[in-house]
Amino acid sequence: DGGITQSPKYLFRKEGQNVTLSCEQNLNHDAMYWYRQDPGQGLRLIYYSQIVNDFQKGDIAEGYSVSREKKESFPLTVTSAQKNPTAFYLCASSIGIAGDYNEQFFGPGTRLTVL
Amino acid sequence: SQQGEEDPQALSIQEGENATMNCSYKTSINNLQWYRQNSGRGLVHLILIRSNEREKHSGRLRVTLDTSKKSSSLLITASRAADTASYFCATADSYNTDKLIFGTGTRLQVFP
């Protein structure tokens, strides 16, 4: 059963702690993305990766870090430097980036709350 | 910000009515995509229209694209309560297709 999974579904963090959100896909997609969504808002791009061992900053990368050591996995770390981390985080993947291949498939999301 | 804008921000209709939502964007595009998001869930891809296409259909969905006005519309015909969701447009820039720019979304409520 192909798809993209995110864990955990809900995550609570104390101020000053780093947390890592998991994203795994078995679609054999080259490209993966992390977005942040605030209540009633659209999606803002945090980081994206076109290929293993390579990634680029999106529009709001400050306070976040990623790695892409395996094609299937693209974990996101929310660091203590992120001033307002409470949000809904969405991971997505696409076959590639060119033309019609950039249709994105999304995971179910992780809701992060900072206490 | 290059984020697109959807209009209206919110729309409430009765079952059986048609729902039309619009998207405006700012750059020259390679393609435009529409996504649906149920509350608290991930997004689901609905339809992709290329820059050289003017209209596309998929089931009860009809999408139009006017590149001269930098705008697109999504029409859902004979709406159902299950269509209640937020709808987002996303554009792939002509010169930089490695990421999508998402709009702010239209929240659609369909009453039984």
Coordinates of N, CA and C in Angstrom, one line a residue:
Chain A
D1 N 0.9 -1.2 0.0 CA 0.0 0.0 0.0 C 0.9 1.2 0.0
G2 N 1.0 1.9 -1.2 CA 1.9 3.0 -1.3 C 1.4 4.3 -0.6
G3 N 2.3 5.1 -0.1 CA 1.8 6.4 0.4 C 2.9 7.1 1.2
I4 N 2.5 8.1 1.9 CA 3.4 8.9 2.6 C 2.9 9.0 4.0
T5 N 3.8 8.8 5.0 CA 3.4 8.7 6.4 C 4.2 9.7 7.2
Q6 N 3.5 10.3 8.2 CA 4.1 11.2 9.1 C 3.9 10.7 10.6
S7 N 4.9 10.9 11.4 CA 4.7 10.6 12.8 C 5.5 11.6 13.7
P8 N 5.0 11.8 14.9 CA 3.7 11.4 15.4 C 2.6 12.3 14.8
K9 N 1.3 12.0 15.1 CA 0.2 12.8 14.7 C 0.1 14.1 15.5
Y10 N 0.3 13.9 16.8 CA 0.4 15.1 17.8 C 1.7 15.0 18.5
L11 N 2.2 16.2 18.7 CA 3.5 16.3 19.4 C 3.5 17.6 20.3
F12 N 3.9 17.4 21.6 CA 4.0 18.5 22.5 C 5.4 18.7 22.9
R13 N 5.8 19.9 23.0 CA 7.2 20.2 23.2 C 7.3 21.3 24.2
K14 N 8.3 21.2 25.1 CA 8.5 22.3 26.0 C 9.4 23.4 25.3
E15 N 9.3 24.6 25.7 CA 10.2 25.6 25.1 C 11.6 25.3 25.4
G16 N 12.5 25.5 24.4 CA 13.9 25.2 24.5 C 14.3 23.9 24.0
Q17 N 13.3 23.0 23.7 CA 13.6 21.6 23.3 C 13.6 21.6 21.8
N18 N 14.5 20.7 21.2 CA 14.4 20.4 19.8 C 13.5 19.2 19.6
V19 N 12.8 19.1 18.6 CA 12.0 17.9 18.3 C 12.1 17.6 16.8
T20 N 12.0 16.3 16.5 CA 12.2 15.8 15.1 C 10.9 15.2 14.7
L21 N 10.4 15.6 13.5 CA 9.2 15.1 12.9 C 9.6 14.1 11.8
S22 N 8.9 13.0 11.8 CA 9.3 12.0 10.8 C 8.4 12.1 9.5
C23 N 9.0 11.8 8.4 CA 8.3 11.7 7.1 C 8.9 10.6 6.3
E24 N 8.1 9.6 5.9 CA 8.5 8.5 5.1 C 7.6 8.3 4.0
Q25 N 8.2 7.9 2.8 CA 7.4 7.6 1.6 C 7.9 6.4 0.9
N26 N 6.9 5.6 0.4 CA 7.3 4.4 -0.3 C 6.8 4.5 -1.8
L27 N 6.7 5.7 -2.3 CA 6.2 6.0 -3.6 C 7.4 6.0 -4.6
N28 N 8.6 5.9 -4.2 CA 9.8 6.0 -5.0 C 9.9 7.4 -5.6
H29 N 9.5 8.4 -4.9 CA 9.6 9.7 -5.4 C 10.9 10.3 -5.1
D30 N 11.4 11.1 -6.0 CA 12.7 11.8 -5.8 C 12.6 13.0 -4.9
A31 N 11.5 13.8 -5.1 CA 11.4 15.1 -4.4 C 10.6 15.0 -3.1
M32 N 11.0 15.7 -2.1 CA 10.2 15.7 -0.9 C 10.2 17.1 -0.3
Y33 N 9.1 17.5 0.4 CA 8.9 18.9 0.9 C 8.4 18.9 2.3
W34 N 8.7 20.0 3.0 CA 8.1 20.2 4.3 C 7.4 21.6 4.3
Y35 N 6.2 21.6 4.7 CA 5.4 22.9 4.8 C 4.9 23.1 6.2
R36 N 4.7 24.3 6.5 CA 4.0 24.7 7.8 C 2.7 25.4 7.4
Q37 N 1.7 25.0 8.2 CA 0.3 25.6 8.0 C -0.1 26.2 9.4
D38 N -0.5 27.5 9.4 CA -1.0 28.1 10.6 C -2.5 28.2 10.4
P39 N -3.3 28.3 11.5 CA -4.8 28.2 11.4 C -5.3 29.2 10.4
G40 N -6.2 28.7 9.5 CA -6.8 29.5 8.5 C -5.9 30.0 7.4
Q41 N -4.7 29.5 7.4 CA -3.7 30.0 6.4 C -3.4 28.9 5.3
G42 N -2.7 29.4 4.3 CA -2.2 28.5 3.3 C -0.9 27.8 3.8
L43 N -0.2 27.2 2.9 CA 1.0 26.4 3.2 C 2.2 27.3 2.9
R44 N 3.2 27.2 3.8 CA 4.5 27.9 3.6 C 5.6 26.9 3.6
L45 N 6.4 27.0 2.6 CA 7.5 26.0 2.4 C 8.7 26.2 3.3
I46 N 9.1 25.2 4.0 CA 10.2 25.3 5.0 C 11.5 24.8 4.3
Y47 N 11.5 23.6 3.8 CA 12.6 23.0 3.1 C 12.1 22.1 2.0
Y48 N 12.9 21.8 1.0 CA 12.6 20.8 0.0 C 13.9 20.1 -0.4
S49 N 13.7 18.9 -1.0 CA 14.8 18.1 -1.4 C 14.5 17.5 -2.8
Q50 N 15.3 17.7 -3.7 CA 15.1 17.1 -5.1 C 15.7 15.8 -5.2
I51 N 16.7 15.5 -4.4 CA 17.4 14.2 -4.5 C 18.1 13.9 -3.2
V52 N 18.5 12.6 -3.0 CA 19.2 12.2 -1.8 C 20.4 13.1 -1.6
N53 N 20.7 13.4 -0.3 CA 21.9 14.1 0.1 C 21.9 15.6 -0.5
D54 N 20.8 16.1 -0.8 CA 20.7 17.5 -1.3 C 19.4 18.1 -0.8
F55 N 19.4 19.3 -0.3 CA 18.1 20.0 0.0 C 18.3 21.5 0.0
Q56 N 17.2 22.2 -0.2 CA 17.3 23.7 -0.3 C 16.3 24.3 0.7
K57 N 16.6 25.5 1.1 CA 15.8 26.3 2.0 C 14.5 26.8 1.2
G58 N 13.4 26.8 1.9 CA 12.2 27.3 1.4 C 12.1 28.8 1.9
D59 N 10.8 29.2 2.0 CA 10.6 30.6 2.4 C 10.8 30.9 3.9
I60 N 10.6 29.9 4.7 CA 10.7 30.1 6.2 C 11.6 29.1 6.9
A61 N 12.8 28.9 6.4 CA 13.7 27.9 6.9 C 14.3 28.2 8.3
E62 N 14.3 29.4 8.7 CA 15.0 29.8 10.0 C 14.4 29.0 11.1
G63 N 15.3 28.4 11.9 CA 14.8 27.6 13.1 C 14.5 26.2 12.8
Y64 N 14.7 25.8 11.6 CA 14.4 24.4 11.2 C 15.7 23.8 10.5
S65 N 15.8 22.4 10.6 CA 16.8 21.7 9.8 C 16.3 20.4 9.3
V66 N 16.9 19.9 8.2 CA 16.5 18.7 7.6 C 17.7 17.9 7.2
S67 N 17.4 16.6 6.9 CA 18.4 15.7 6.3 C 17.7 14.9 5.3
R68 N 18.5 14.4 4.3 CA 18.0 13.5 3.3 C 19.0 12.4 3.0
E69 N 19.2 11.5 3.9 CA 20.2 10.5 3.8 C 19.6 9.3 3.0
K70 N 18.3 9.1 3.0 CA 17.7 8.0 2.2 C 16.6 8.6 1.3
K71 N 16.3 8.0 0.2 CA 15.3 8.5 -0.7 C 13.9 8.5 0.0
E72 N 13.7 7.5 0.9 CA 12.4 7.4 1.5 C 12.1 8.3 2.6
S73 N 13.1 8.9 3.2 CA 13.0 9.6 4.5 C 13.5 11.1 4.4
F74 N 12.7 11.9 5.0 CA 13.0 13.4 5.0 C 12.6 14.0 6.4
P75 N 13.3 13.7 7.4 CA 12.9 14.2 8.8 C 13.2 15.7 8.9
L76 N 12.3 16.3 9.7 CA 12.4 17.8 10.0 C 12.6 18.0 11.5
T77 N 13.7 18.7 11.8 CA 13.9 19.1 13.2 C 13.5 20.5 13.4
V78 N 12.7 20.7 14.4 CA 12.3 22.0 14.8 C 13.2 22.4 16.0
T79 N 14.0 23.4 15.8 CA 15.0 23.7 16.9 C 14.5 24.7 17.8
S80 N 15.2 24.9 18.9 CA 14.8 25.9 19.9 C 14.9 27.3 19.4
A81 N 15.6 27.5 18.2 CA 15.7 28.8 17.6 C 14.4 29.2 16.9
Q82 N 13.5 28.3 16.7 CA 12.3 28.7 16.0 C 11.4 29.3 17.1
K83 N 11.1 30.6 16.8 CA 10.4 31.4 17.9 C 8.9 31.1 18.1
N84 N 8.3 30.6 17.1 CA 6.8 30.3 17.2 C 6.5 29.0 16.5
P85 N 6.9 27.9 17.1 CA 6.8 26.6 16.4 C 5.4 25.9 16.4
T86 N 4.5 26.4 17.2 CA 3.2 25.8 17.3 C 2.5 25.9 15.9
A87 N 2.2 24.8 15.2 CA 1.6 24.8 13.9 C 1.3 23.4 13.5
F88 N 0.7 23.3 12.3 CA 0.5 22.0 11.7 C 1.5 21.8 10.6
Y89 N 2.3 20.7 10.6 CA 3.4 20.5 9.7 C 3.0 19.4 8.7
L90 N 3.2 19.7 7.4 CA 2.8 18.8 6.4 C 4.0 18.4 5.5
C91 N 4.2 17.1 5.3 CA 5.2 16.6 4.4 C 4.6 16.2 3.1
A92 N 5.3 16.3 2.0 CA 4.8 15.9 0.7 C 5.9 15.4 -0.1
S93 N 5.6 14.7 -1.2 CA 6.6 14.2 -2.1 C 6.0 14.3 -3.5
S94 N 6.9 14.3 -4.5 CA 6.5 14.3 -5.9 C 7.5 13.4 -6.7
I95 N 7.1 12.9 -7.8 CA 8.0 12.1 -8.7 C 9.2 12.9 -9.0
G96 N 9.1 14.1 -9.4 CA 10.2 15.0 -9.7 C 9.8 16.4 -9.6
I97 N 10.5 17.3 -10.3 CA 10.2 18.7 -10.2 C 9.7 19.3 -11.5
A98 N 10.0 18.6 -12.6 CA 9.7 19.1 -13.9 C 8.3 18.9 -14.4
G99 N 7.7 19.9 -15.0 CA 6.5 19.8 -15.7 C 5.4 19.2 -14.8
D100 N 4.7 18.2 -15.3 CA 3.6 17.5 -14.6 C 4.1 16.6 -13.5
Y101 N 5.4 16.4 -13.4 CA 5.9 15.5 -12.3 C 5.9 16.2 -11.0
N102 N 5.5 17.5 -10.9 CA 5.6 18.1 -9.6 C 4.2 18.1 -8.9
E103 N 3.3 17.3 -9.3 CA 2.1 17.0 -8.5 C 2.5 16.4 -7.2
Q104 N 2.0 17.0 -6.1 CA 2.5 16.6 -4.8 C 1.5 15.7 -4.1
F105 N 2.0 14.7 -3.4 CA 1.3 13.8 -2.5 C 1.6 14.1 -1.1
F106 N 0.6 14.3 -0.3 CA 0.8 14.8 1.1 C 0.6 13.7 2.1
G107 N 1.3 13.8 3.2 CA 1.1 13.0 4.4 C -0.1 13.6 5.2
P108 N -0.4 12.9 6.3 CA -1.6 13.3 7.1 C -1.3 14.5 8.1
G109 N 0.0 14.8 8.2 CA 0.4 16.0 9.0 C 0.7 15.6 10.5
T110 N 1.5 16.5 11.1 CA 1.8 16.4 12.5 C 1.5 17.8 13.1
R111 N 0.7 17.7 14.2 CA 0.3 19.0 14.9 C 1.3 19.1 16.1
L112 N 2.1 20.2 16.0 CA 3.1 20.5 17.1 C 2.6 21.6 18.0
T113 N 2.6 21.3 19.3 CA 2.2 22.4 20.2 C 3.3 22.6 21.2
V114 N 3.7 23.8 21.4 CA 4.8 24.2 22.4 C 4.1 24.6 23.6
L115 N 4.5 24.0 24.7 CA 3.8 24.3 26.0 C 4.6 25.3 26.8
Chain B
S1 N 5.8 38.4 -0.9 CA 5.4 37.1 -1.1 C 4.8 36.8 -2.4
Q2 N 5.0 35.6 -3.0 CA 4.4 35.4 -4.3 C 3.2 34.5 -4.2
Q3 N 2.7 34.4 -2.9 CA 1.6 33.6 -2.7 C 0.4 34.0 -3.5
G4 N -0.4 33.0 -4.0 CA -1.6 33.4 -4.8 C -2.7 33.7 -3.8
E5 N -3.8 34.1 -4.4 CA -4.9 34.5 -3.6 C -6.2 33.8 -4.1
E6 N -6.9 33.2 -3.2 CA -8.2 32.6 -3.6 C -9.3 33.5 -3.2
D7 N -10.4 33.4 -4.0 CA -11.6 34.3 -3.8 C -12.8 33.4 -4.1
P8 N -13.8 33.4 -3.2 CA -13.8 34.0 -1.9 C -13.0 33.3 -0.9
Q9 N -12.8 33.9 0.3 CA -12.2 33.2 1.4 C -13.0 32.1 2.0
A10 N -14.3 32.3 2.0 CA -15.3 31.3 2.5 C -16.5 31.3 1.6
L11 N -17.2 30.2 1.5 CA -18.3 30.0 0.6 C -19.3 29.0 1.3
S12 N -20.5 29.4 1.4 CA -21.5 28.4 2.0 C -22.6 28.2 1.0
I13 N -23.0 27.0 0.7 CA -24.0 26.7 -0.3 C -24.8 25.5 0.2
Q14 N -25.9 25.3 -0.5 CA -26.8 24.1 -0.2 C -26.4 22.9 -1.2
E15 N -26.6 21.7 -0.7 CA -26.3 20.6 -1.5 C -27.1 20.7 -2.9
G16 N -26.4 20.3 -3.9 CA -27.0 20.4 -5.3 C -26.6 21.6 -6.0
E17 N -26.2 22.7 -5.3 CA -25.8 23.9 -5.9 C -24.4 23.7 -6.5
N18 N -24.0 24.7 -7.4 CA -22.6 24.7 -7.9 C -21.8 25.6 -7.0
A19 N -20.5 25.3 -6.9 CA -19.6 26.1 -6.1 C -18.5 26.6 -7.1
T20 N -18.2 27.9 -7.1 CA -17.1 28.4 -7.9 C -16.1 29.1 -7.0
M21 N -14.9 28.8 -7.2 CA -13.8 29.5 -6.4 C -12.8 29.9 -7.4
N22 N -12.1 31.1 -7.2 CA -11.2 31.7 -8.1 C -9.8 31.8 -7.5
C23 N -8.8 31.8 -8.3 CA -7.4 31.9 -7.9 C -6.7 32.9 -8.8
S24 N -6.0 33.8 -8.2 CA -5.2 34.7 -8.9 C -3.7 34.5 -8.5
Y25 N -2.8 34.7 -9.5 CA -1.4 34.5 -9.2 C -0.6 35.6 -9.9
K26 N 0.7 35.6 -9.6 CA 1.5 36.7 -10.0 C 2.6 36.5 -11.1
T27 N 3.0 35.3 -11.2 CA 4.1 35.0 -12.1 C 3.7 34.2 -13.4
S28 N 4.6 34.1 -14.3 CA 4.3 33.2 -15.5 C 4.5 31.8 -15.0
I29 N 3.5 30.9 -15.4 CA 3.5 29.6 -14.8 C 3.7 28.5 -15.8
N30 N 4.1 27.3 -15.3 CA 4.3 26.1 -16.1 C 2.9 25.3 -16.0
N31 N 2.4 25.2 -14.8 CA 1.1 24.6 -14.6 C 0.5 25.2 -13.3
L32 N -0.8 24.9 -13.2 CA -1.6 25.3 -12.0 C -2.3 24.1 -11.5
Q33 N -2.3 23.9 -10.2 CA -2.9 22.7 -9.6 C -3.9 23.1 -8.5
W34 N -4.9 22.3 -8.4 CA -5.9 22.5 -7.3 C -5.8 21.3 -6.3
Y35 N -5.9 21.7 -5.0 CA -5.8 20.7 -4.0 C -7.0 20.9 -3.0
R36 N -7.4 19.8 -2.3 CA -8.5 19.8 -1.4 C -7.9 19.4 0.0
Q37 N -8.4 20.1 1.1 CA -7.9 19.7 2.4 C -9.1 19.6 3.3
N38 N -9.4 18.4 3.8 CA -10.4 18.3 4.9 C -9.8 18.7 6.2
S39 N -10.6 19.2 7.1 CA -10.1 19.8 8.4 C -9.1 18.9 9.1
G40 N -7.9 19.4 9.4 CA -7.0 18.6 10.2 C -6.3 17.5 9.4
R41 N -6.4 17.5 8.1 CA -5.8 16.4 7.3 C -4.8 17.0 6.3
G42 N -4.1 16.1 5.6 CA -3.2 16.5 4.5 C -4.0 16.9 3.3
L43 N -3.3 17.5 2.3 CA -3.9 17.9 1.1 C -4.0 16.7 0.1
V44 N -5.0 16.8 -0.7 CA -5.2 15.8 -1.8 C -5.3 16.5 -3.1
H45 N -4.5 16.0 -4.1 CA -4.4 16.6 -5.4 C -5.7 16.3 -6.2
L46 N -6.3 17.4 -6.8 CA -7.5 17.2 -7.5 C -7.3 17.2 -9.0
I47 N -6.6 18.2 -9.5 CA -6.5 18.4 -11.0 C -5.3 19.3 -11.3
L48 N -4.6 19.1 -12.4 CA -3.5 19.9 -12.9 C -3.9 20.4 -14.3
I49 N -3.7 21.7 -14.5 CA -3.9 22.2 -15.8 C -2.6 22.9 -16.3
R50 N -2.2 22.6 -17.5 CA -0.9 23.2 -18.0 C -1.2 24.6 -18.5
S51 N -0.1 25.3 -18.7 CA -0.2 26.7 -19.1 C -0.8 26.9 -20.5
N52 N -0.7 25.8 -21.3 CA -1.2 25.9 -22.7 C -2.6 25.3 -22.8
E53 N -3.2 25.0 -21.7 CA -4.6 24.5 -21.6 C -5.5 25.6 -21.1
R54 N -6.7 25.6 -21.5 CA -7.7 26.6 -21.1 C -8.8 26.0 -20.2
E55 N -9.1 24.8 -20.4 CA -10.1 24.2 -19.6 C -9.8 22.7 -19.4
K56 N -10.2 22.2 -18.2 CA -10.0 20.7 -18.0 C -11.2 20.2 -17.1
H57 N -11.6 19.0 -17.3 CA -12.7 18.4 -16.5 C -12.2 17.2 -15.8
S58 N -12.7 16.9 -14.6 CA -12.5 15.7 -13.9 C -13.7 15.4 -13.1
G59 N -14.6 14.5 -13.6 CA -15.8 14.2 -12.8 C -16.7 15.4 -12.7
R60 N -17.0 15.8 -11.5 CA -17.8 17.0 -11.2 C -17.0 18.3 -11.1
L61 N -15.7 18.2 -11.4 CA -14.8 19.4 -11.3 C -14.5 19.9 -12.7
R62 N -14.6 21.3 -12.8 CA -14.2 21.9 -14.1 C -13.2 23.0 -13.7
V63 N -12.1 23.0 -14.3 CA -11.1 24.1 -14.1 C -10.8 24.8 -15.3
T64 N -10.8 26.2 -15.2 CA -10.4 27.0 -16.3 C -9.1 27.8 -16.0
L65 N -8.4 28.2 -17.0 CA -7.2 28.9 -16.8 C -7.1 30.0 -17.8
D66 N -6.9 31.2 -17.3 CA -6.7 32.4 -18.2 C -5.3 33.0 -17.9
T67 N -4.3 32.7 -18.7 CA -3.0 33.1 -18.4 C -2.8 34.6 -18.7
S68 N -3.7 35.2 -19.5 CA -3.6 36.7 -19.8 C -4.0 37.4 -18.5
K69 N -4.9 36.9 -17.8 CA -5.4 37.5 -16.5 C -4.7 36.9 -15.3
K70 N -3.9 35.9 -15.5 CA -3.2 35.3 -14.4 C -4.3 34.8 -13.4
S71 N -5.2 34.1 -13.9 CA -6.3 33.6 -13.0 C -6.8 32.2 -13.4
S72 N -7.4 31.5 -12.4 CA -8.0 30.2 -12.7 C -9.3 30.1 -11.8
S73 N -10.2 29.3 -12.3 CA -11.4 29.0 -11.5 C -11.6 27.5 -11.4
L74 N -12.2 27.1 -10.2 CA -12.5 25.7 -10.0 C -14.1 25.7 -9.7
L75 N -14.7 25.0 -10.6 CA -16.2 24.8 -10.4 C -16.5 23.4 -10.0
I76 N -17.2 23.3 -8.9 CA -17.7 22.0 -8.4 C -19.2 22.0 -8.7
T77 N -19.7 21.1 -9.6 CA -21.1 21.0 -9.9 C -21.8 20.0 -9.0
A78 N -23.1 20.3 -8.8 CA -24.0 19.4 -8.0 C -23.3 19.1 -6.7
S79 N -23.0 20.1 -5.9 CA -22.2 19.8 -4.7 C -22.9 18.9 -3.7
R80 N -22.0 18.2 -2.9 CA -22.5 17.3 -1.8 C -22.0 17.8 -0.5
A81 N -22.6 17.3 0.6 CA -22.0 17.7 1.9 C -20.6 17.2 2.1
A82 N -20.3 16.1 1.4 CA -18.9 15.6 1.5 C -17.9 16.5 0.8
D83 N -18.3 17.4 0.0 CA -17.4 18.4 -0.6 C -16.9 19.4 0.3
T84 N -17.5 19.5 1.5 CA -17.1 20.5 2.5 C -15.6 20.3 2.8
A85 N -14.8 21.3 2.6 CA -13.3 21.3 2.8 C -12.8 22.6 2.4
S86 N -11.4 22.8 2.5 CA -10.7 23.9 2.0 C -10.1 23.6 0.7
Y87 N -10.1 24.5 -0.2 CA -9.6 24.2 -1.6 C -8.4 25.3 -1.8
F88 N -7.3 24.7 -2.3 CA -6.1 25.6 -2.5 C -5.7 25.4 -4.0
C89 N -5.3 26.6 -4.6 CA -4.6 26.5 -5.8 C -3.1 26.6 -5.6
A90 N -2.3 26.0 -6.5 CA -0.9 26.1 -6.4 C -0.3 26.2 -7.8
T91 N 0.7 27.0 -7.9 CA 1.3 27.3 -9.2 C 2.8 26.9 -9.2
A92 N 3.2 26.4 -10.4 CA 4.6 26.1 -10.6 C 5.1 27.1 -11.6
D93 N 6.1 27.9 -11.1 CA 6.7 29.0 -11.9 C 7.3 28.4 -13.2
S94 N 7.2 29.2 -14.3 CA 7.7 28.8 -15.6 C 9.2 28.5 -15.5
Y95 N 9.9 29.3 -14.8 CA 11.4 29.2 -14.8 C 12.0 28.4 -13.6
N96 N 11.1 28.1 -12.7 CA 11.5 27.5 -11.4 C 10.5 26.5 -11.0
T97 N 10.4 25.3 -11.6 CA 9.3 24.4 -11.3 C 9.6 23.5 -10.1
D98 N 10.7 23.8 -9.4 CA 11.1 22.9 -8.3 C 10.2 23.0 -7.0
K99 N 9.3 24.0 -7.0 CA 8.5 24.1 -5.9 C 7.1 24.8 -6.3
L100 N 6.1 24.5 -5.5 CA 4.8 25.1 -5.8 C 4.5 26.2 -4.8
I101 N 3.8 27.2 -5.3 CA 3.4 28.4 -4.5 C 1.9 28.2 -4.3
F102 N 1.5 28.0 -3.0 CA 0.1 27.8 -2.7 C -0.6 29.1 -2.3
G103 N -1.9 29.1 -2.7 CA -2.7 30.2 -2.4 C -3.2 30.1 -0.9
T104 N -4.1 31.0 -0.6 CA -4.5 31.1 0.8 C -5.7 30.3 1.1
G105 N -6.4 29.8 0.1 CA -7.5 28.8 0.2 C -8.8 29.4 0.3
T106 N -9.8 28.6 -0.2 CA -11.3 28.9 0.0 C -11.9 27.8 0.9
R107 N -12.6 28.3 1.9 CA -13.2 27.3 2.8 C -14.7 27.1 2.3
L108 N -15.0 25.9 1.8 CA -16.3 25.6 1.3 C -17.1 24.8 2.3
Q109 N -18.3 25.3 2.6 CA -19.3 24.6 3.5 C -20.5 24.3 2.6
V110 N -20.8 23.0 2.6 CA -22.0 22.5 1.8 C -23.0 22.0 2.8
F111 N -24.2 22.6 2.9 CA -25.2 22.2 3.9 C -26.1 21.2 3.2
P112 N -26.5 20.1 4.0 CA -27.4 19.1 3.5 C -28.8 19.7 3.3

